[in-house]
Amino acid sequence: MTTPIMQSPLAITDLVDWGIIPTMIEGQSHTSGKLLHKGPEGRSECGLWVCTPGKWHCHVTRDEFCHFLEGRCTYVHESGEVIEIEPDTAAFFPQDWRGVCTVHETIKKVYMIR
């Protein structure tokens, strides 16, 4: 078995179209990405994710670790907590995290969902 690796994720351009965020509030955030690995029965995955500007309802259905490589966005938890994301920010969103995400500048992140 080979170890999946992704070198220079900022330079990757051969992305797969993953469509429009289905819970849009304003605008039309379009997503794309590249899967690095998907675990048995699809229970875990990691890869690269890109999202264009817009505002949408966010519900994290499984634990997710993210390292944001570029762009800017703001997450506002339903409790009112505000999380400002800028390049080189790492964040962990626990399962059932709910709030609103506003992407100000197209974001690119590497992620791991479990």
mmCIF file with all atom_site columns, C-alpha atoms in Angstrom:
data_model
loop_
_atom_site.group_PDB
_atom_site.id
_atom_site.type_symbol
_atom_site.label_atom_id
_atom_site.label_alt_id
_atom_site.label_comp_id
_atom_site.label_asym_id
_atom_site.label_entity_id
_atom_site.label_seq_id
_atom_site.pdbx_PDB_ins_code
_atom_site.Cartn_x
_atom_site.Cartn_y
_atom_site.Cartn_z
_atom_site.occupancy
_atom_site.B_iso_or_equiv
_atom_site.pdbx_formal_charge
_atom_site.auth_seq_id
_atom_site.auth_comp_id
_atom_site.auth_asym_id
_atom_site.auth_atom_id
_atom_site.pdbx_PDB_model_num
ATOM 1   C CA . MET A 1 1   ? 0.000   0.000  0.000   1.00 0.00 ? 1   MET A CA 1
ATOM 2   C CA . THR A 1 2   ? 1.305   3.459  -0.865  1.00 0.00 ? 2   THR A CA 1
ATOM 3   C CA . THR A 1 3   ? 0.951   6.454  1.414   1.00 0.00 ? 3   THR A CA 1
ATOM 4   C CA . PRO A 1 4   ? -1.224  9.161  -0.171  1.00 0.00 ? 4   PRO A CA 1
ATOM 5   C CA . ILE A 1 5   ? 0.563   12.513 -0.242  1.00 0.00 ? 5   ILE A CA 1
ATOM 6   C CA . MET A 1 6   ? -0.263  15.942 -1.628  1.00 0.00 ? 6   MET A CA 1
ATOM 7   C CA . GLN A 1 7   ? 2.689   18.174 -2.389  1.00 0.00 ? 7   GLN A CA 1
ATOM 8   C CA . SER A 1 8   ? 2.318   21.934 -2.884  1.00 0.00 ? 8   SER A CA 1
ATOM 9   C CA . PRO A 1 9   ? -1.472  22.019 -2.366  1.00 0.00 ? 9   PRO A CA 1
ATOM 10  C CA . LEU A 1 10  ? -1.572  25.743 -3.222  1.00 0.00 ? 10  LEU A CA 1
ATOM 11  C CA . ALA A 1 11  ? -0.284  24.926 -6.711  1.00 0.00 ? 11  ALA A CA 1
ATOM 12  C CA . ILE A 1 12  ? -2.893  22.232 -7.471  1.00 0.00 ? 12  ILE A CA 1
ATOM 13  C CA . THR A 1 13  ? -5.247  23.258 -10.273 1.00 0.00 ? 13  THR A CA 1
ATOM 14  C CA . ASP A 1 14  ? -6.733  19.938 -11.477 1.00 0.00 ? 14  ASP A CA 1
ATOM 15  C CA . LEU A 1 15  ? -9.729  20.145 -9.136  1.00 0.00 ? 15  LEU A CA 1
ATOM 16  C CA . VAL A 1 16  ? -13.034 18.282 -9.338  1.00 0.00 ? 16  VAL A CA 1
ATOM 17  C CA . ASP A 1 17  ? -16.229 20.360 -9.437  1.00 0.00 ? 17  ASP A CA 1
ATOM 18  C CA . TRP A 1 18  ? -18.124 19.640 -6.208  1.00 0.00 ? 18  TRP A CA 1
ATOM 19  C CA . GLY A 1 19  ? -20.998 22.031 -6.936  1.00 0.00 ? 19  GLY A CA 1
ATOM 20  C CA . ILE A 1 20  ? -22.800 24.858 -5.182  1.00 0.00 ? 20  ILE A CA 1
ATOM 21  C CA . ILE A 1 21  ? -23.228 24.917 -1.376  1.00 0.00 ? 21  ILE A CA 1
ATOM 22  C CA . PRO A 1 22  ? -26.855 23.763 -0.898  1.00 0.00 ? 22  PRO A CA 1
ATOM 23  C CA . THR A 1 23  ? -27.586 25.979 2.147   1.00 0.00 ? 23  THR A CA 1
ATOM 24  C CA . MET A 1 24  ? -26.840 29.407 0.646   1.00 0.00 ? 24  MET A CA 1
ATOM 25  C CA . ILE A 1 25  ? -28.070 32.585 2.354   1.00 0.00 ? 25  ILE A CA 1
ATOM 26  C CA . GLU A 1 26  ? -26.397 35.117 0.020   1.00 0.00 ? 26  GLU A CA 1
ATOM 27  C CA . GLY A 1 27  ? -24.488 34.656 -3.221  1.00 0.00 ? 27  GLY A CA 1
ATOM 28  C CA . GLN A 1 28  ? -23.604 31.291 -4.708  1.00 0.00 ? 28  GLN A CA 1
ATOM 29  C CA . SER A 1 29  ? -20.503 29.685 -3.186  1.00 0.00 ? 29  SER A CA 1
ATOM 30  C CA . HIS A 1 30  ? -19.082 27.145 -5.602  1.00 0.00 ? 30  HIS A CA 1
ATOM 31  C CA . THR A 1 31  ? -16.889 24.316 -4.296  1.00 0.00 ? 31  THR A CA 1
ATOM 32  C CA . SER A 1 32  ? -14.232 22.141 -5.872  1.00 0.00 ? 32  SER A CA 1
ATOM 33  C CA . GLY A 1 33  ? -11.459 19.988 -4.579  1.00 0.00 ? 33  GLY A CA 1
ATOM 34  C CA . LYS A 1 34  ? -9.195  17.014 -4.791  1.00 0.00 ? 34  LYS A CA 1
ATOM 35  C CA . LEU A 1 35  ? -9.633  13.937 -2.635  1.00 0.00 ? 35  LEU A CA 1
ATOM 36  C CA . LEU A 1 36  ? -6.411  12.592 -1.145  1.00 0.00 ? 36  LEU A CA 1
ATOM 37  C CA . HIS A 1 37  ? -7.894  9.593  0.678   1.00 0.00 ? 37  HIS A CA 1
ATOM 38  C CA . LYS A 1 38  ? -11.310 8.153  1.533   1.00 0.00 ? 38  LYS A CA 1
ATOM 39  C CA . GLY A 1 39  ? -11.563 5.620  4.357   1.00 0.00 ? 39  GLY A CA 1
ATOM 40  C CA . PRO A 1 40  ? -13.595 2.387  4.478   1.00 0.00 ? 40  PRO A CA 1
ATOM 41  C CA . GLU A 1 41  ? -17.307 2.943  3.786   1.00 0.00 ? 41  GLU A CA 1
ATOM 42  C CA . GLY A 1 42  ? -16.581 6.664  3.284   1.00 0.00 ? 42  GLY A CA 1
ATOM 43  C CA . ARG A 1 43  ? -16.498 7.323  7.034   1.00 0.00 ? 43  ARG A CA 1
ATOM 44  C CA . SER A 1 44  ? -13.352 9.437  6.843   1.00 0.00 ? 44  SER A CA 1
ATOM 45  C CA . GLU A 1 45  ? -11.704 11.491 4.137   1.00 0.00 ? 45  GLU A CA 1
ATOM 46  C CA . CYS A 1 46  ? -9.023  14.074 3.579   1.00 0.00 ? 46  CYS A CA 1
ATOM 47  C CA . GLY A 1 47  ? -8.056  16.314 0.730   1.00 0.00 ? 47  GLY A CA 1
ATOM 48  C CA . LEU A 1 48  ? -8.073  19.818 -0.662  1.00 0.00 ? 48  LEU A CA 1
ATOM 49  C CA . TRP A 1 49  ? -11.223 22.020 -0.706  1.00 0.00 ? 49  TRP A CA 1
ATOM 50  C CA . VAL A 1 50  ? -11.823 25.332 -2.470  1.00 0.00 ? 50  VAL A CA 1
ATOM 51  C CA . CYS A 1 51  ? -14.882 27.571 -1.933  1.00 0.00 ? 51  CYS A CA 1
ATOM 52  C CA . THR A 1 52  ? -15.751 30.869 -3.655  1.00 0.00 ? 52  THR A CA 1
ATOM 53  C CA . PRO A 1 53  ? -17.354 33.866 -1.889  1.00 0.00 ? 53  PRO A CA 1
ATOM 54  C CA . GLY A 1 54  ? -20.859 33.737 -0.422  1.00 0.00 ? 54  GLY A CA 1
ATOM 55  C CA . LYS A 1 55  ? -22.733 33.246 2.846   1.00 0.00 ? 55  LYS A CA 1
ATOM 56  C CA . TRP A 1 56  ? -24.279 29.950 3.929   1.00 0.00 ? 56  TRP A CA 1
ATOM 57  C CA . HIS A 1 57  ? -25.572 27.865 6.823   1.00 0.00 ? 57  HIS A CA 1
ATOM 58  C CA . CYS A 1 58  ? -22.923 25.408 8.011   1.00 0.00 ? 58  CYS A CA 1
ATOM 59  C CA . HIS A 1 59  ? -23.567 22.123 9.833   1.00 0.00 ? 59  HIS A CA 1
ATOM 60  C CA . VAL A 1 60  ? -20.501 19.961 10.505  1.00 0.00 ? 60  VAL A CA 1
ATOM 61  C CA . THR A 1 61  ? -21.775 16.369 10.503  1.00 0.00 ? 61  THR A CA 1
ATOM 62  C CA . ARG A 1 62  ? -18.451 14.749 11.555  1.00 0.00 ? 62  ARG A CA 1
ATOM 63  C CA . ASP A 1 63  ? -15.304 16.037 13.297  1.00 0.00 ? 63  ASP A CA 1
ATOM 64  C CA . GLU A 1 64  ? -13.264 18.104 10.844  1.00 0.00 ? 64  GLU A CA 1
ATOM 65  C CA . PHE A 1 65  ? -9.746  19.499 11.097  1.00 0.00 ? 65  PHE A CA 1
ATOM 66  C CA . CYS A 1 66  ? -8.885  22.235 8.575   1.00 0.00 ? 66  CYS A CA 1
ATOM 67  C CA . HIS A 1 67  ? -5.715  24.091 7.682   1.00 0.00 ? 67  HIS A CA 1
ATOM 68  C CA . PHE A 1 68  ? -6.693  27.145 5.632   1.00 0.00 ? 68  PHE A CA 1
ATOM 69  C CA . LEU A 1 69  ? -3.992  27.942 3.068   1.00 0.00 ? 69  LEU A CA 1
ATOM 70  C CA . GLU A 1 70  ? -5.424  31.035 1.402   1.00 0.00 ? 70  GLU A CA 1
ATOM 71  C CA . GLY A 1 71  ? -8.449  33.317 1.362   1.00 0.00 ? 71  GLY A CA 1
ATOM 72  C CA . ARG A 1 72  ? -10.542 34.854 4.130   1.00 0.00 ? 72  ARG A CA 1
ATOM 73  C CA . CYS A 1 73  ? -13.799 33.815 5.755   1.00 0.00 ? 73  CYS A CA 1
ATOM 74  C CA . THR A 1 74  ? -15.751 34.242 8.975   1.00 0.00 ? 74  THR A CA 1
ATOM 75  C CA . TYR A 1 75  ? -17.541 31.475 10.845  1.00 0.00 ? 75  TYR A CA 1
ATOM 76  C CA . VAL A 1 76  ? -20.180 32.520 13.391  1.00 0.00 ? 76  VAL A CA 1
ATOM 77  C CA . HIS A 1 77  ? -21.292 29.708 15.717  1.00 0.00 ? 77  HIS A CA 1
ATOM 78  C CA . GLU A 1 78  ? -24.978 29.624 16.698  1.00 0.00 ? 78  GLU A CA 1
ATOM 79  C CA . SER A 1 79  ? -23.790 30.651 20.210  1.00 0.00 ? 79  SER A CA 1
ATOM 80  C CA . GLY A 1 80  ? -22.434 33.897 18.748  1.00 0.00 ? 80  GLY A CA 1
ATOM 81  C CA . GLU A 1 81  ? -18.723 32.940 18.833  1.00 0.00 ? 81  GLU A CA 1
ATOM 82  C CA . VAL A 1 82  ? -16.933 34.556 15.872  1.00 0.00 ? 82  VAL A CA 1
ATOM 83  C CA . ILE A 1 83  ? -14.007 32.757 14.201  1.00 0.00 ? 83  ILE A CA 1
ATOM 84  C CA . GLU A 1 84  ? -11.972 34.822 11.747  1.00 0.00 ? 84  GLU A CA 1
ATOM 85  C CA . ILE A 1 85  ? -10.072 32.720 9.207   1.00 0.00 ? 85  ILE A CA 1
ATOM 86  C CA . GLU A 1 86  ? -7.087  34.035 7.278   1.00 0.00 ? 86  GLU A CA 1
ATOM 87  C CA . PRO A 1 87  ? -4.242  32.245 5.468   1.00 0.00 ? 87  PRO A CA 1
ATOM 88  C CA . ASP A 1 88  ? -2.286  29.774 7.625   1.00 0.00 ? 88  ASP A CA 1
ATOM 89  C CA . THR A 1 89  ? -5.102  29.283 10.166  1.00 0.00 ? 89  THR A CA 1
ATOM 90  C CA . ALA A 1 90  ? -5.796  25.823 11.560  1.00 0.00 ? 90  ALA A CA 1
ATOM 91  C CA . ALA A 1 91  ? -9.195  25.010 13.091  1.00 0.00 ? 91  ALA A CA 1
ATOM 92  C CA . PHE A 1 92  ? -11.037 22.014 14.490  1.00 0.00 ? 92  PHE A CA 1
ATOM 93  C CA . PHE A 1 93  ? -14.819 21.896 14.056  1.00 0.00 ? 93  PHE A CA 1
ATOM 94  C CA . PRO A 1 94  ? -16.407 19.194 16.254  1.00 0.00 ? 94  PRO A CA 1
ATOM 95  C CA . GLN A 1 95  ? -19.297 17.067 15.053  1.00 0.00 ? 95  GLN A CA 1
ATOM 96  C CA . ASP A 1 96  ? -22.611 18.993 15.127  1.00 0.00 ? 96  ASP A CA 1
ATOM 97  C CA . TRP A 1 97  ? -20.960 22.424 15.019  1.00 0.00 ? 97  TRP A CA 1
ATOM 98  C CA . ARG A 1 98  ? -23.597 24.767 13.562  1.00 0.00 ? 98  ARG A CA 1
ATOM 99  C CA . GLY A 1 99  ? -23.418 28.331 12.395  1.00 0.00 ? 99  GLY A CA 1
ATOM 100 C CA . VAL A 1 100 ? -22.996 30.582 9.387   1.00 0.00 ? 100 VAL A CA 1
ATOM 101 C CA . CYS A 1 101 ? -19.951 30.829 7.134   1.00 0.00 ? 101 CYS A CA 1
ATOM 102 C CA . THR A 1 102 ? -19.208 33.950 5.106   1.00 0.00 ? 102 THR A CA 1
ATOM 103 C CA . VAL A 1 103 ? -16.444 33.535 2.534   1.00 0.00 ? 103 VAL A CA 1
ATOM 104 C CA . HIS A 1 104 ? -14.984 36.984 1.776   1.00 0.00 ? 104 HIS A CA 1
ATOM 105 C CA . GLU A 1 105 ? -12.143 35.822 -0.527  1.00 0.00 ? 105 GLU A CA 1
ATOM 106 C CA . THR A 1 106 ? -11.989 32.359 -2.125  1.00 0.00 ? 106 THR A CA 1
ATOM 107 C CA . ILE A 1 107 ? -10.657 29.918 0.445   1.00 0.00 ? 107 ILE A CA 1
ATOM 108 C CA . LYS A 1 108 ? -8.424  26.932 -0.095  1.00 0.00 ? 108 LYS A CA 1
ATOM 109 C CA . LYS A 1 109 ? -7.910  24.451 2.730   1.00 0.00 ? 109 LYS A CA 1
ATOM 110 C CA . VAL A 1 110 ? -6.605  20.979 3.388   1.00 0.00 ? 110 VAL A CA 1
ATOM 111 C CA . TYR A 1 111 ? -8.952  18.987 5.599   1.00 0.00 ? 111 TYR A CA 1
ATOM 112 C CA . MET A 1 112 ? -9.461  15.734 7.455   1.00 0.00 ? 112 MET A CA 1
ATOM 113 C CA . ILE A 1 113 ? -12.968 14.476 8.325   1.00 0.00 ? 113 ILE A CA 1
ATOM 114 C CA . ARG A 1 114 ? -13.457 11.529 10.670  1.00 0.00 ? 114 ARG A CA 1
#
